[in-house]
mmCIF file with all atom_site columns, C-alpha atoms in Angstrom:
data_model
loop_
_atom_site.group_PDB
_atom_site.id
_atom_site.type_symbol
_atom_site.label_atom_id
_atom_site.label_alt_id
_atom_site.label_comp_id
_atom_site.label_asym_id
_atom_site.label_entity_id
_atom_site.label_seq_id
_atom_site.pdbx_PDB_ins_code
_atom_site.Cartn_x
_atom_site.Cartn_y
_atom_site.Cartn_z
_atom_site.occupancy
_atom_site.B_iso_or_equiv
_atom_site.pdbx_formal_charge
_atom_site.auth_seq_id
_atom_site.auth_comp_id
_atom_site.auth_asym_id
_atom_site.auth_atom_id
_atom_site.pdbx_PDB_model_num
ATOM 1   C CA . ALA A 1 1   ? 12.702  -11.452 2.834   1.00 0.00 ? 1   ALA A CA 1
ATOM 2   C CA . GLN A 1 2   ? 12.065  -7.975  2.171   1.00 0.00 ? 2   GLN A CA 1
ATOM 3   C CA . LYS A 1 3   ? 11.398  -5.834  5.201   1.00 0.00 ? 3   LYS A CA 1
ATOM 4   C CA . VAL A 1 4   ? 10.344  -1.594  5.787   1.00 0.00 ? 4   VAL A CA 1
ATOM 5   C CA . THR A 1 5   ? 10.530  -0.512  9.060   1.00 0.00 ? 5   THR A CA 1
ATOM 6   C CA . GLN A 1 6   ? 9.072   2.564   9.755   1.00 0.00 ? 6   GLN A CA 1
ATOM 7   C CA . ALA A 1 7   ? 9.903   2.698   13.665  1.00 0.00 ? 7   ALA A CA 1
ATOM 8   C CA . GLN A 1 8   ? 7.812   6.147   14.418  1.00 0.00 ? 8   GLN A CA 1
ATOM 9   C CA . THR A 1 9   ? 3.684   5.057   15.486  1.00 0.00 ? 9   THR A CA 1
ATOM 10  C CA . GLU A 1 10  ? 3.149   8.667   16.336  1.00 0.00 ? 10  GLU A CA 1
ATOM 11  C CA . ILE A 1 11  ? 4.373   11.906  15.924  1.00 0.00 ? 11  ILE A CA 1
ATOM 12  C CA . SER A 1 12  ? 2.557   15.153  16.639  1.00 0.00 ? 12  SER A CA 1
ATOM 13  C CA . VAL A 1 13  ? 3.631   18.705  15.901  1.00 0.00 ? 13  VAL A CA 1
ATOM 14  C CA . VAL A 1 14  ? 2.779   22.480  16.463  1.00 0.00 ? 14  VAL A CA 1
ATOM 15  C CA . GLU A 1 15  ? 1.336   23.839  12.241  1.00 0.00 ? 15  GLU A CA 1
ATOM 16  C CA . LYS A 1 16  ? 4.620   25.110  10.230  1.00 0.00 ? 16  LYS A CA 1
ATOM 17  C CA . GLU A 1 17  ? 7.281   22.955  11.995  1.00 0.00 ? 17  GLU A CA 1
ATOM 18  C CA . ASP A 1 18  ? 9.281   20.908  9.333   1.00 0.00 ? 18  ASP A CA 1
ATOM 19  C CA . VAL A 1 19  ? 9.122   16.886  10.025  1.00 0.00 ? 19  VAL A CA 1
ATOM 20  C CA . THR A 1 20  ? 10.870  13.480  8.605   1.00 0.00 ? 20  THR A CA 1
ATOM 21  C CA . LEU A 1 21  ? 8.820   10.660  8.125   1.00 0.00 ? 21  LEU A CA 1
ATOM 22  C CA . ASP A 1 22  ? 11.710  7.959   8.782   1.00 0.00 ? 22  ASP A CA 1
ATOM 23  C CA . CYS A 1 23  ? 11.424  4.485   6.225   1.00 0.00 ? 23  CYS A CA 1
ATOM 24  C CA . VAL A 1 24  ? 14.288  1.784   6.707   1.00 0.00 ? 24  VAL A CA 1
ATOM 25  C CA . TYR A 1 25  ? 13.969  -1.124  4.025   1.00 0.00 ? 25  TYR A CA 1
ATOM 26  C CA . GLU A 1 26  ? 15.201  -4.698  3.712   1.00 0.00 ? 26  GLU A CA 1
ATOM 27  C CA . THR A 1 27  ? 15.917  -6.423  0.588   1.00 0.00 ? 27  THR A CA 1
ATOM 28  C CA . ARG A 1 28  ? 18.339  -9.119  -1.619  1.00 0.00 ? 28  ARG A CA 1
ATOM 29  C CA . ASP A 1 29  ? 17.381  -7.060  -5.027  1.00 0.00 ? 29  ASP A CA 1
ATOM 30  C CA . THR A 1 30  ? 19.893  -4.775  -6.598  1.00 0.00 ? 30  THR A CA 1
ATOM 31  C CA . THR A 1 31  ? 16.438  -3.654  -8.408  1.00 0.00 ? 31  THR A CA 1
ATOM 32  C CA . TYR A 1 32  ? 13.886  -2.514  -5.656  1.00 0.00 ? 32  TYR A CA 1
ATOM 33  C CA . TYR A 1 33  ? 11.696  0.134   -5.761  1.00 0.00 ? 33  TYR A CA 1
ATOM 34  C CA . LEU A 1 34  ? 10.309  2.351   -2.848  1.00 0.00 ? 34  LEU A CA 1
ATOM 35  C CA . PHE A 1 35  ? 7.106   3.641   -3.013  1.00 0.00 ? 35  PHE A CA 1
ATOM 36  C CA . TRP A 1 36  ? 5.359   6.063   -0.376  1.00 0.00 ? 36  TRP A CA 1
ATOM 37  C CA . TYR A 1 37  ? 1.130   6.568   0.437   1.00 0.00 ? 37  TYR A CA 1
ATOM 38  C CA . LYS A 1 38  ? -0.565  9.292   2.732   1.00 0.00 ? 38  LYS A CA 1
ATOM 39  C CA . GLN A 1 39  ? -3.727  7.694   4.084   1.00 0.00 ? 39  GLN A CA 1
ATOM 40  C CA . PRO A 1 40  ? -5.967  10.180  4.986   1.00 0.00 ? 40  PRO A CA 1
ATOM 41  C CA . PRO A 1 41  ? -8.664  9.757   8.000   1.00 0.00 ? 41  PRO A CA 1
ATOM 42  C CA . SER A 1 42  ? -10.822 9.427   5.226   1.00 0.00 ? 42  SER A CA 1
ATOM 43  C CA . GLY A 1 43  ? -8.929  5.932   4.244   1.00 0.00 ? 43  GLY A CA 1
ATOM 44  C CA . GLU A 1 44  ? -8.510  5.900   0.613   1.00 0.00 ? 44  GLU A CA 1
ATOM 45  C CA . LEU A 1 45  ? -4.757  5.379   -0.292  1.00 0.00 ? 45  LEU A CA 1
ATOM 46  C CA . VAL A 1 46  ? -2.891  8.490   -2.212  1.00 0.00 ? 46  VAL A CA 1
ATOM 47  C CA . PHE A 1 47  ? 0.172   7.510   -3.462  1.00 0.00 ? 47  PHE A CA 1
ATOM 48  C CA . LEU A 1 48  ? 3.292   10.678  -3.047  1.00 0.00 ? 48  LEU A CA 1
ATOM 49  C CA . ILE A 1 49  ? 6.184   9.279   -4.673  1.00 0.00 ? 49  ILE A CA 1
ATOM 50  C CA . ARG A 1 50  ? 8.280   5.991   -6.257  1.00 0.00 ? 50  ARG A CA 1
ATOM 51  C CA . ARG A 1 51  ? 12.136  5.519   -6.406  1.00 0.00 ? 51  ARG A CA 1
ATOM 52  C CA . ASN A 1 52  ? 13.670  2.665   -7.877  1.00 0.00 ? 52  ASN A CA 1
ATOM 53  C CA . SER A 1 53  ? 16.451  1.792   -7.078  1.00 0.00 ? 53  SER A CA 1
ATOM 54  C CA . PHE A 1 54  ? 18.307  3.117   -8.898  1.00 0.00 ? 54  PHE A CA 1
ATOM 55  C CA . ASP A 1 55  ? 18.389  6.944   -8.570  1.00 0.00 ? 55  ASP A CA 1
ATOM 56  C CA . GLU A 1 56  ? 19.613  8.048   -5.254  1.00 0.00 ? 56  GLU A CA 1
ATOM 57  C CA . GLN A 1 57  ? 18.734  11.625  -6.505  1.00 0.00 ? 57  GLN A CA 1
ATOM 58  C CA . ASN A 1 58  ? 16.432  13.765  -3.055  1.00 0.00 ? 58  ASN A CA 1
ATOM 59  C CA . GLU A 1 59  ? 13.044  14.709  -4.307  1.00 0.00 ? 59  GLU A CA 1
ATOM 60  C CA . ILE A 1 60  ? 11.194  17.783  -3.326  1.00 0.00 ? 60  ILE A CA 1
ATOM 61  C CA . SER A 1 61  ? 7.861   18.316  -4.423  1.00 0.00 ? 61  SER A CA 1
ATOM 62  C CA . GLY A 1 62  ? 6.638   21.083  -3.049  1.00 0.00 ? 62  GLY A CA 1
ATOM 63  C CA . ARG A 1 63  ? 6.842   21.192  0.555   1.00 0.00 ? 63  ARG A CA 1
ATOM 64  C CA . TYR A 1 64  ? 7.333   17.523  0.238   1.00 0.00 ? 64  TYR A CA 1
ATOM 65  C CA . SER A 1 65  ? 11.000  16.053  0.008   1.00 0.00 ? 65  SER A CA 1
ATOM 66  C CA . TRP A 1 66  ? 12.529  12.701  -0.246  1.00 0.00 ? 66  TRP A CA 1
ATOM 67  C CA . ASN A 1 67  ? 15.954  11.053  0.903   1.00 0.00 ? 67  ASN A CA 1
ATOM 68  C CA . PHE A 1 68  ? 16.931  8.133   -0.655  1.00 0.00 ? 68  PHE A CA 1
ATOM 69  C CA . GLN A 1 69  ? 20.691  6.720   0.542   1.00 0.00 ? 69  GLN A CA 1
ATOM 70  C CA . LYS A 1 70  ? 21.009  3.340   -0.474  1.00 0.00 ? 70  LYS A CA 1
ATOM 71  C CA . SER A 1 71  ? 24.174  3.218   2.746   1.00 0.00 ? 71  SER A CA 1
ATOM 72  C CA . THR A 1 72  ? 21.725  3.598   5.337   1.00 0.00 ? 72  THR A CA 1
ATOM 73  C CA . SER A 1 73  ? 18.864  1.784   3.251   1.00 0.00 ? 73  SER A CA 1
ATOM 74  C CA . SER A 1 74  ? 15.937  4.447   3.985   1.00 0.00 ? 74  SER A CA 1
ATOM 75  C CA . PHE A 1 75  ? 14.046  6.499   2.799   1.00 0.00 ? 75  PHE A CA 1
ATOM 76  C CA . ASN A 1 76  ? 13.469  9.345   4.913   1.00 0.00 ? 76  ASN A CA 1
ATOM 77  C CA . PHE A 1 77  ? 10.254  11.734  3.956   1.00 0.00 ? 77  PHE A CA 1
ATOM 78  C CA . THR A 1 78  ? 10.194  15.605  5.524   1.00 0.00 ? 78  THR A CA 1
ATOM 79  C CA . ILE A 1 79  ? 7.132   17.905  4.763   1.00 0.00 ? 79  ILE A CA 1
ATOM 80  C CA . THR A 1 80  ? 8.053   21.360  5.507   1.00 0.00 ? 80  THR A CA 1
ATOM 81  C CA . ALA A 1 81  ? 6.270   23.660  7.611   1.00 0.00 ? 81  ALA A CA 1
ATOM 82  C CA . SER A 1 82  ? 3.151   21.834  7.185   1.00 0.00 ? 82  SER A CA 1
ATOM 83  C CA . GLN A 1 83  ? -0.443  21.999  8.077   1.00 0.00 ? 83  GLN A CA 1
ATOM 84  C CA . VAL A 1 84  ? -3.416  20.694  9.740   1.00 0.00 ? 84  VAL A CA 1
ATOM 85  C CA . VAL A 1 85  ? -4.244  18.396  5.865   1.00 0.00 ? 85  VAL A CA 1
ATOM 86  C CA . ASP A 1 86  ? -1.273  16.797  5.027   1.00 0.00 ? 86  ASP A CA 1
ATOM 87  C CA . SER A 1 87  ? -2.253  15.073  9.152   1.00 0.00 ? 87  SER A CA 1
ATOM 88  C CA . ALA A 1 88  ? -3.005  11.093  8.335   1.00 0.00 ? 88  ALA A CA 1
ATOM 89  C CA . VAL A 1 89  ? -1.096  8.380   8.437   1.00 0.00 ? 89  VAL A CA 1
ATOM 90  C CA . TYR A 1 90  ? 2.162   8.093   5.598   1.00 0.00 ? 90  TYR A CA 1
ATOM 91  C CA . PHE A 1 91  ? 3.274   4.494   5.119   1.00 0.00 ? 91  PHE A CA 1
ATOM 92  C CA . CYS A 1 92  ? 6.590   3.525   2.901   1.00 0.00 ? 92  CYS A CA 1
ATOM 93  C CA . ALA A 1 93  ? 6.494   0.755   0.515   1.00 0.00 ? 93  ALA A CA 1
ATOM 94  C CA . LEU A 1 94  ? 8.862   -1.559  -1.004  1.00 0.00 ? 94  LEU A CA 1
ATOM 95  C CA . SER A 1 95  ? 8.963   -3.773  -4.311  1.00 0.00 ? 95  SER A CA 1
ATOM 96  C CA . GLU A 1 96  ? 11.008  -5.667  -5.902  1.00 0.00 ? 96  GLU A CA 1
ATOM 97  C CA . HIS A 1 97  ? 11.517  -5.281  -9.530  1.00 0.00 ? 97  HIS A CA 1
ATOM 98  C CA . TYR A 1 98  ? 11.395  -8.661  -10.389 1.00 0.00 ? 98  TYR A CA 1
ATOM 99  C CA . PHE A 1 99  ? 7.409   -8.920  -9.136  1.00 0.00 ? 99  PHE A CA 1
ATOM 100 C CA . GLY A 1 100 ? 6.123   -5.482  -10.145 1.00 0.00 ? 100 GLY A CA 1
ATOM 101 C CA . ASN A 1 101 ? 3.805   -3.433  -8.005  1.00 0.00 ? 101 ASN A CA 1
ATOM 102 C CA . GLU A 1 102 ? 1.918   -6.382  -7.553  1.00 0.00 ? 102 GLU A CA 1
ATOM 103 C CA . LYS A 1 103 ? 3.838   -6.979  -4.132  1.00 0.00 ? 103 LYS A CA 1
ATOM 104 C CA . LEU A 1 104 ? 3.495   -4.609  -2.631  1.00 0.00 ? 104 LEU A CA 1
ATOM 105 C CA . THR A 1 105 ? 5.659   -5.252  1.427   1.00 0.00 ? 105 THR A CA 1
ATOM 106 C CA . PHE A 1 106 ? 4.593   -1.844  3.360   1.00 0.00 ? 106 PHE A CA 1
ATOM 107 C CA . GLY A 1 107 ? 5.427   -0.898  6.729   1.00 0.00 ? 107 GLY A CA 1
ATOM 108 C CA . THR A 1 108 ? 3.530   -0.666  9.708   1.00 0.00 ? 108 THR A CA 1
ATOM 109 C CA . GLY A 1 109 ? 2.470   2.485   8.794   1.00 0.00 ? 109 GLY A CA 1
ATOM 110 C CA . THR A 1 110 ? 3.189   7.026   11.411  1.00 0.00 ? 110 THR A CA 1
ATOM 111 C CA . ARG A 1 111 ? 0.824   8.443   11.930  1.00 0.00 ? 111 ARG A CA 1
ATOM 112 C CA . LEU A 1 112 ? 1.156   12.250  12.179  1.00 0.00 ? 112 LEU A CA 1
ATOM 113 C CA . THR A 1 113 ? -0.735  14.992  13.624  1.00 0.00 ? 113 THR A CA 1
ATOM 114 C CA . ILE A 1 114 ? -0.255  18.222  12.904  1.00 0.00 ? 114 ILE A CA 1
ATOM 115 C CA . ILE A 1 115 ? -1.434  20.823  15.697  1.00 0.00 ? 115 ILE A CA 1
ATOM 116 C CA . PRO A 1 116 ? -3.209  24.017  14.724  1.00 0.00 ? 116 PRO A CA 1
ATOM 117 C CA . ASN B 2 1   ? -11.331 6.545   -15.430 1.00 0.00 ? 1   ASN B CA 1
ATOM 118 C CA . ALA B 2 2   ? -13.389 4.989   -12.001 1.00 0.00 ? 2   ALA B CA 1
ATOM 119 C CA . GLY B 2 3   ? -10.207 3.749   -11.538 1.00 0.00 ? 3   GLY B CA 1
ATOM 120 C CA . VAL B 2 4   ? -10.051 0.973   -8.963  1.00 0.00 ? 4   VAL B CA 1
ATOM 121 C CA . THR B 2 5   ? -13.858 0.047   -7.994  1.00 0.00 ? 5   THR B CA 1
ATOM 122 C CA . GLN B 2 6   ? -14.381 -2.043  -4.363  1.00 0.00 ? 6   GLN B CA 1
ATOM 123 C CA . THR B 2 7   ? -17.767 -3.288  -3.188  1.00 0.00 ? 7   THR B CA 1
ATOM 124 C CA . PRO B 2 8   ? -19.416 -3.000  -0.582  1.00 0.00 ? 8   PRO B CA 1
ATOM 125 C CA . LYS B 2 9   ? -18.062 -0.209  1.007   1.00 0.00 ? 9   LYS B CA 1
ATOM 126 C CA . PHE B 2 10  ? -19.051 -2.196  4.468   1.00 0.00 ? 10  PHE B CA 1
ATOM 127 C CA . GLN B 2 11  ? -20.217 -5.045  6.296   1.00 0.00 ? 11  GLN B CA 1
ATOM 128 C CA . VAL B 2 12  ? -21.026 -7.371  8.588   1.00 0.00 ? 12  VAL B CA 1
ATOM 129 C CA . LEU B 2 13  ? -20.757 -10.617 8.811   1.00 0.00 ? 13  LEU B CA 1
ATOM 130 C CA . LYS B 2 14  ? -22.109 -13.651 11.301  1.00 0.00 ? 14  LYS B CA 1
ATOM 131 C CA . THR B 2 15  ? -19.190 -15.816 12.025  1.00 0.00 ? 15  THR B CA 1
ATOM 132 C CA . GLY B 2 16  ? -18.958 -19.109 9.788   1.00 0.00 ? 16  GLY B CA 1
ATOM 133 C CA . GLN B 2 17  ? -20.158 -16.644 6.844   1.00 0.00 ? 17  GLN B CA 1
ATOM 134 C CA . SER B 2 18  ? -19.424 -16.689 3.274   1.00 0.00 ? 18  SER B CA 1
ATOM 135 C CA . MET B 2 19  ? -18.515 -13.487 0.871   1.00 0.00 ? 19  MET B CA 1
ATOM 136 C CA . THR B 2 20  ? -16.960 -12.413 -1.679  1.00 0.00 ? 20  THR B CA 1
ATOM 137 C CA . LEU B 2 21  ? -15.107 -8.383  -2.002  1.00 0.00 ? 21  LEU B CA 1
ATOM 138 C CA . GLN B 2 22  ? -16.221 -7.059  -5.295  1.00 0.00 ? 22  GLN B CA 1
ATOM 139 C CA . CYS B 2 23  ? -12.619 -5.209  -7.184  1.00 0.00 ? 23  CYS B CA 1
ATOM 140 C CA . ALA B 2 24  ? -12.782 -3.818  -11.055 1.00 0.00 ? 24  ALA B CA 1
ATOM 141 C CA . GLN B 2 25  ? -10.565 -2.108  -12.712 1.00 0.00 ? 25  GLN B CA 1
ATOM 142 C CA . ASP B 2 26  ? -10.971 -0.200  -16.156 1.00 0.00 ? 26  ASP B CA 1
ATOM 143 C CA . MET B 2 27  ? -6.725  1.112   -17.318 1.00 0.00 ? 27  MET B CA 1
ATOM 144 C CA . ASN B 2 28  ? -6.572  -2.511  -18.101 1.00 0.00 ? 28  ASN B CA 1
ATOM 145 C CA . HIS B 2 29  ? -3.166  -3.240  -15.798 1.00 0.00 ? 29  HIS B CA 1
ATOM 146 C CA . GLU B 2 30  ? -1.560  -6.630  -15.986 1.00 0.00 ? 30  GLU B CA 1
ATOM 147 C CA . TYR B 2 31  ? -1.612  -7.119  -11.854 1.00 0.00 ? 31  TYR B CA 1
ATOM 148 C CA . MET B 2 32  ? -3.910  -7.221  -9.381  1.00 0.00 ? 32  MET B CA 1
ATOM 149 C CA . SER B 2 33  ? -2.899  -7.320  -6.060  1.00 0.00 ? 33  SER B CA 1
ATOM 150 C CA . TRP B 2 34  ? -5.229  -7.585  -1.918  1.00 0.00 ? 34  TRP B CA 1
ATOM 151 C CA . TYR B 2 35  ? -3.898  -6.649  1.454   1.00 0.00 ? 35  TYR B CA 1
ATOM 152 C CA . ARG B 2 36  ? -5.674  -6.428  4.793   1.00 0.00 ? 36  ARG B CA 1
ATOM 153 C CA . GLN B 2 37  ? -4.754  -3.464  5.957   1.00 0.00 ? 37  GLN B CA 1
ATOM 154 C CA . ASP B 2 38  ? -4.701  -4.431  10.870  1.00 0.00 ? 38  ASP B CA 1
ATOM 155 C CA . PRO B 2 39  ? -4.015  -1.522  12.912  1.00 0.00 ? 39  PRO B CA 1
ATOM 156 C CA . GLY B 2 40  ? 0.144   -1.135  14.226  1.00 0.00 ? 40  GLY B CA 1
ATOM 157 C CA . MET B 2 41  ? 0.599   -3.765  11.022  1.00 0.00 ? 41  MET B CA 1
ATOM 158 C CA . GLY B 2 42  ? 0.178   -1.792  7.270   1.00 0.00 ? 42  GLY B CA 1
ATOM 159 C CA . LEU B 2 43  ? -0.827  -3.888  4.777   1.00 0.00 ? 43  LEU B CA 1
ATOM 160 C CA . ARG B 2 44  ? -0.014  -7.136  4.248   1.00 0.00 ? 44  ARG B CA 1
ATOM 161 C CA . LEU B 2 45  ? -0.658  -8.449  0.898   1.00 0.00 ? 45  LEU B CA 1
ATOM 162 C CA . ILE B 2 46  ? -3.710  -11.817 1.010   1.00 0.00 ? 46  ILE B CA 1
ATOM 163 C CA . HIS B 2 47  ? -3.107  -12.415 -2.974  1.00 0.00 ? 47  HIS B CA 1
ATOM 164 C CA . TYR B 2 48  ? -2.277  -11.591 -5.804  1.00 0.00 ? 48  TYR B CA 1
ATOM 165 C CA . SER B 2 49  ? -3.040  -11.990 -9.837  1.00 0.00 ? 49  SER B CA 1
ATOM 166 C CA . VAL B 2 50  ? 0.360   -11.002 -12.775 1.00 0.00 ? 50  VAL B CA 1
ATOM 167 C CA . GLY B 2 51  ? -2.683  -11.327 -15.059 1.00 0.00 ? 51  GLY B CA 1
ATOM 168 C CA . ALA B 2 52  ? -5.831  -12.831 -16.307 1.00 0.00 ? 52  ALA B CA 1
ATOM 169 C CA . GLY B 2 53  ? -6.101  -16.647 -14.903 1.00 0.00 ? 53  GLY B CA 1
ATOM 170 C CA . ILE B 2 54  ? -2.634  -15.788 -13.292 1.00 0.00 ? 54  ILE B CA 1
ATOM 171 C CA . THR B 2 55  ? -2.397  -15.849 -9.307  1.00 0.00 ? 55  THR B CA 1
ATOM 172 C CA . ASP B 2 56  ? -1.148  -16.669 -6.541  1.00 0.00 ? 56  ASP B CA 1
ATOM 173 C CA . GLN B 2 57  ? -0.311  -15.898 -2.670  1.00 0.00 ? 57  GLN B CA 1
ATOM 174 C CA . GLY B 2 58  ? 0.858   -13.317 -0.379  1.00 0.00 ? 58  GLY B CA 1
ATOM 175 C CA . GLU B 2 59  ? 1.339   -13.531 3.389   1.00 0.00 ? 59  GLU B CA 1
ATOM 176 C CA . VAL B 2 60  ? -1.516  -13.508 4.536   1.00 0.00 ? 60  VAL B CA 1
ATOM 177 C CA . PRO B 2 61  ? -3.657  -15.807 2.122   1.00 0.00 ? 61  PRO B CA 1
ATOM 178 C CA . ASN B 2 62  ? -5.214  -18.691 4.576   1.00 0.00 ? 62  ASN B CA 1
ATOM 179 C CA . GLY B 2 63  ? -8.977  -18.568 4.369   1.00 0.00 ? 63  GLY B CA 1
ATOM 180 C CA . TYR B 2 64  ? -9.330  -16.879 0.975   1.00 0.00 ? 64  TYR B CA 1
ATOM 181 C CA . ASN B 2 65  ? -9.869  -17.691 -1.977  1.00 0.00 ? 65  ASN B CA 1
ATOM 182 C CA . VAL B 2 66  ? -9.589  -15.764 -5.421  1.00 0.00 ? 66  VAL B CA 1
ATOM 183 C CA . SER B 2 67  ? -9.537  -16.389 -8.956  1.00 0.00 ? 67  SER B CA 1
ATOM 184 C CA . ARG B 2 68  ? -8.930  -13.599 -12.349 1.00 0.00 ? 68  ARG B CA 1
ATOM 185 C CA . SER B 2 69  ? -10.882 -15.050 -15.077 1.00 0.00 ? 69  SER B CA 1
ATOM 186 C CA . THR B 2 70  ? -10.664 -11.187 -17.338 1.00 0.00 ? 70  THR B CA 1
ATOM 187 C CA . THR B 2 71  ? -8.289  -8.957  -16.500 1.00 0.00 ? 71  THR B CA 1
ATOM 188 C CA . GLU B 2 72  ? -10.706 -6.327  -14.978 1.00 0.00 ? 72  GLU B CA 1
ATOM 189 C CA . ASP B 2 73  ? -11.987 -7.935  -12.085 1.00 0.00 ? 73  ASP B CA 1
ATOM 190 C CA . PHE B 2 74  ? -10.093 -9.054  -9.093  1.00 0.00 ? 74  PHE B CA 1
ATOM 191 C CA . PRO B 2 75  ? -12.924 -10.438 -6.869  1.00 0.00 ? 75  PRO B CA 1
ATOM 192 C CA . LEU B 2 76  ? -11.751 -11.973 -2.686  1.00 0.00 ? 76  LEU B CA 1
ATOM 193 C CA . ARG B 2 77  ? -14.509 -14.782 -1.010  1.00 0.00 ? 77  ARG B CA 1
ATOM 194 C CA . LEU B 2 78  ? -13.950 -15.567 2.132   1.00 0.00 ? 78  LEU B CA 1
ATOM 195 C CA . LEU B 2 79  ? -15.329 -18.915 2.313   1.00 0.00 ? 79  LEU B CA 1
ATOM 196 C CA . SER B 2 80  ? -16.115 -19.083 5.974   1.00 0.00 ? 80  SER B CA 1
ATOM 197 C CA . ALA B 2 81  ? -15.435 -15.998 7.523   1.00 0.00 ? 81  ALA B CA 1
ATOM 198 C CA . ALA B 2 82  ? -14.177 -16.194 10.863  1.00 0.00 ? 82  ALA B CA 1
ATOM 199 C CA . PRO B 2 83  ? -13.651 -13.248 13.560  1.00 0.00 ? 83  PRO B CA 1
ATOM 200 C CA . SER B 2 84  ? -9.674  -12.947 12.774  1.00 0.00 ? 84  SER B CA 1
ATOM 201 C CA . GLN B 2 85  ? -10.698 -11.666 9.034   1.00 0.00 ? 85  GLN B CA 1
ATOM 202 C CA . THR B 2 86  ? -11.794 -8.899  10.596  1.00 0.00 ? 86  THR B CA 1
ATOM 203 C CA . SER B 2 87  ? -10.201 -6.140  8.554   1.00 0.00 ? 87  SER B CA 1
ATOM 204 C CA . VAL B 2 88  ? -10.284 -2.948  5.947   1.00 0.00 ? 88  VAL B CA 1
ATOM 205 C CA . TYR B 2 89  ? -8.912  -4.400  2.622   1.00 0.00 ? 89  TYR B CA 1
ATOM 206 C CA . PHE B 2 90  ? -7.869  -3.727  -0.503  1.00 0.00 ? 90  PHE B CA 1
ATOM 207 C CA . CYS B 2 91  ? -7.461  -3.859  -3.383  1.00 0.00 ? 91  CYS B CA 1
ATOM 208 C CA . ALA B 2 92  ? -4.779  -2.673  -5.926  1.00 0.00 ? 92  ALA B CA 1
ATOM 209 C CA . SER B 2 93  ? -3.772  -1.990  -9.426  1.00 0.00 ? 93  SER B CA 1
ATOM 210 C CA . SER B 2 94  ? -0.807  -1.656  -11.621 1.00 0.00 ? 94  SER B CA 1
ATOM 211 C CA . ARG B 2 95  ? 0.951   -1.958  -15.134 1.00 0.00 ? 95  ARG B CA 1
ATOM 212 C CA . ARG B 2 96  ? 3.010   -4.529  -15.899 1.00 0.00 ? 96  ARG B CA 1
ATOM 213 C CA . THR B 2 97  ? 5.249   -2.529  -17.159 1.00 0.00 ? 97  THR B CA 1
ATOM 214 C CA . GLY B 2 98  ? 7.328   1.460   -15.745 1.00 0.00 ? 98  GLY B CA 1
ATOM 215 C CA . ASN B 2 99  ? 7.106   0.318   -12.614 1.00 0.00 ? 99  ASN B CA 1
ATOM 216 C CA . THR B 2 100 ? 3.387   2.157   -12.519 1.00 0.00 ? 100 THR B CA 1
ATOM 217 C CA . GLU B 2 101 ? 2.395   3.207   -8.890  1.00 0.00 ? 101 GLU B CA 1
ATOM 218 C CA . ALA B 2 102 ? 0.052   0.243   -7.956  1.00 0.00 ? 102 ALA B CA 1
ATOM 219 C CA . PHE B 2 103 ? -3.502  2.099   -8.178  1.00 0.00 ? 103 PHE B CA 1
ATOM 220 C CA . PHE B 2 104 ? -5.539  1.305   -4.751  1.00 0.00 ? 104 PHE B CA 1
ATOM 221 C CA . GLY B 2 105 ? -9.594  1.100   -4.128  1.00 0.00 ? 105 GLY B CA 1
ATOM 222 C CA . GLN B 2 106 ? -10.788 3.189   -1.995  1.00 0.00 ? 106 GLN B CA 1
ATOM 223 C CA . GLY B 2 107 ? -10.915 0.186   0.495   1.00 0.00 ? 107 GLY B CA 1
ATOM 224 C CA . THR B 2 108 ? -14.001 -2.608  1.888   1.00 0.00 ? 108 THR B CA 1
ATOM 225 C CA . ARG B 2 109 ? -14.448 -2.159  6.037   1.00 0.00 ? 109 ARG B CA 1
ATOM 226 C CA . LEU B 2 110 ? -15.625 -5.874  7.347   1.00 0.00 ? 110 LEU B CA 1
ATOM 227 C CA . THR B 2 111 ? -16.887 -6.409  10.912  1.00 0.00 ? 111 THR B CA 1
ATOM 228 C CA . VAL B 2 112 ? -17.314 -10.575 10.956  1.00 0.00 ? 112 VAL B CA 1
ATOM 229 C CA . VAL B 2 113 ? -18.872 -10.782 14.710  1.00 0.00 ? 113 VAL B CA 1
#
């Protein structure tokens, strides 16, 4: 069975600091997809990134970057120069290729608070 | 496009009552799913569907029924509500091919008293 672990339950940092959210996953599949979603205080789920298991290139999008390492089964998310608007709960999720996206396994989430 | 629309946004039920949470998507997505979100537990899959007429159980299906008579709609039925079903429910949809993101509805906050 697949599993996603987000060991950091809550993180608080002062605005403009960098912060990394950890995600470790388990799967028996060789083909799979990893996701990050943001859940702001308003409650909706906002898609941030999707990465497939064959693409280990790191990705950067503005202040956001993701580090995918198959050797350690990790898909970590870094926010550079954090802002108050980054305060949210962040979820890492895993989808096994065979089942597409209808069966996502989520981690328990990391609540990030940015202190002004 | 409206995306994924869930109704109602909030609901209070008494123990033993039944109700249906509605979910509709206008993106012609084949895949649809229902999740529940509980504090400290992330989102857990209740039921999912890979197309009209096809449904299957997820991780926590007990107490819930689904059907998929059309591509657009995927209602979730609570047969006899229990306090343990107090949760926030999310519906999601995605395309079958290309492995794109899953689009989520705004959520339904359900309280069973």
